[in-house]
């Protein structure tokens, strides 16, 4: 039996970054993140937009029309 997480998300440390989504459309990225972590608030934000700096463990920001940066919780 493997000590790594299975594809259904049974992991003590759930995923917090999605580097594989860089270059995807916002729609594709939102669907992937919501499929893996449905409780997260995924926000599409144009690059250059002024946003608050507080850490929100339930928020993922996606930048631009395509994902320009690694999506991560924060």
Short mmCIF file of C-alpha atoms in Angstrom, two decimals:
data_model
loop_
_atom_site.label_atom_id
_atom_site.label_comp_id
_atom_site.label_asym_id
_atom_site.label_seq_id
_atom_site.Cartn_x
_atom_site.Cartn_y
_atom_site.Cartn_z
CA UNK A 1 0.00 0.00 0.00
CA UNK A 2 1.36 3.41 -0.97
CA UNK A 3 1.79 6.24 1.52
CA UNK A 4 0.92 8.85 -1.13
CA UNK A 5 -2.53 10.25 -1.72
CA UNK A 6 -4.88 8.46 -4.06
CA UNK A 7 -6.64 10.24 -6.93
CA UNK A 8 -9.80 10.72 -4.83
CA UNK A 9 -8.06 13.15 -2.47
CA UNK A 10 -7.72 10.91 0.60
CA UNK A 11 -4.72 12.78 1.92
CA UNK A 12 -3.86 14.35 5.26
CA UNK A 13 -2.24 17.23 3.32
CA UNK A 14 -4.62 18.26 0.53
CA UNK A 15 -3.22 19.96 -2.56
CA UNK A 16 -2.57 23.72 -2.23
CA UNK A 17 -0.95 24.50 -5.60
CA UNK A 18 -1.73 23.56 -9.20
CA UNK A 19 1.38 24.23 -11.35
CA UNK A 20 0.01 21.96 -14.09
CA UNK A 21 -2.74 24.53 -14.77
CA UNK A 22 -0.41 27.28 -16.02
CA UNK A 23 -1.48 27.94 -19.62
CA UNK A 24 -4.99 26.53 -19.18
CA UNK A 25 -8.10 28.62 -19.64
CA UNK A 26 -9.79 30.05 -16.56
CA UNK A 27 -12.73 27.69 -17.10
CA UNK A 28 -10.47 24.62 -17.24
CA UNK A 29 -8.52 25.74 -14.17
CA UNK A 30 -11.67 26.48 -12.13
CA UNK A 31 -13.16 23.09 -13.02
CA UNK A 32 -9.97 21.22 -12.07
CA UNK A 33 -9.52 23.02 -8.74
CA UNK A 34 -13.22 22.66 -7.83
CA UNK A 35 -13.10 18.94 -8.72
CA UNK A 36 -10.17 18.41 -6.35
CA UNK A 37 -11.14 20.88 -3.60
CA UNK A 38 -14.88 21.74 -3.99
CA UNK A 39 -15.09 23.91 -0.84
CA UNK A 40 -12.55 26.48 -2.14
CA UNK A 41 -13.59 29.91 -3.39
CA UNK A 42 -11.91 30.16 -6.82
CA UNK A 43 -11.69 33.74 -8.14
CA UNK A 44 -10.68 34.88 -11.64
CA UNK A 45 -8.70 38.13 -11.34
CA UNK A 46 -7.14 40.11 -14.22
CA UNK A 47 -3.38 40.60 -13.81
CA UNK A 48 -2.68 44.07 -12.40
CA UNK A 49 -5.85 44.17 -10.35
CA UNK A 50 -5.33 45.48 -6.82
CA UNK A 51 -6.36 42.79 -4.34
CA UNK A 52 -6.30 42.50 -0.58
CA UNK A 53 -3.20 40.91 0.94
CA UNK A 54 -4.82 38.90 3.74
CA UNK A 55 -4.38 35.14 3.70
CA UNK A 56 -7.61 33.24 3.07
CA UNK A 57 -7.17 29.46 3.33
CA UNK A 58 -10.39 28.95 1.34
CA UNK A 59 -9.51 31.19 -1.63
CA UNK A 60 -7.59 30.53 -4.84
CA UNK A 61 -6.97 33.41 -7.24
CA UNK A 62 -6.55 32.75 -10.96
CA UNK A 63 -4.86 35.55 -12.91
CA UNK A 64 -5.69 36.70 -16.54
CA UNK A 65 -7.68 34.99 -19.33
CA UNK A 66 -5.33 32.03 -19.06
CA UNK A 67 -3.64 30.99 -15.86
CA UNK A 68 -0.44 33.07 -15.81
CA UNK A 69 0.82 32.06 -12.36
CA UNK A 70 0.73 28.87 -10.31
CA UNK A 71 -2.68 28.75 -8.56
CA UNK A 72 -2.20 28.47 -4.81
CA UNK A 73 -4.21 28.99 -1.68
CA UNK A 74 -3.51 32.26 0.06
#
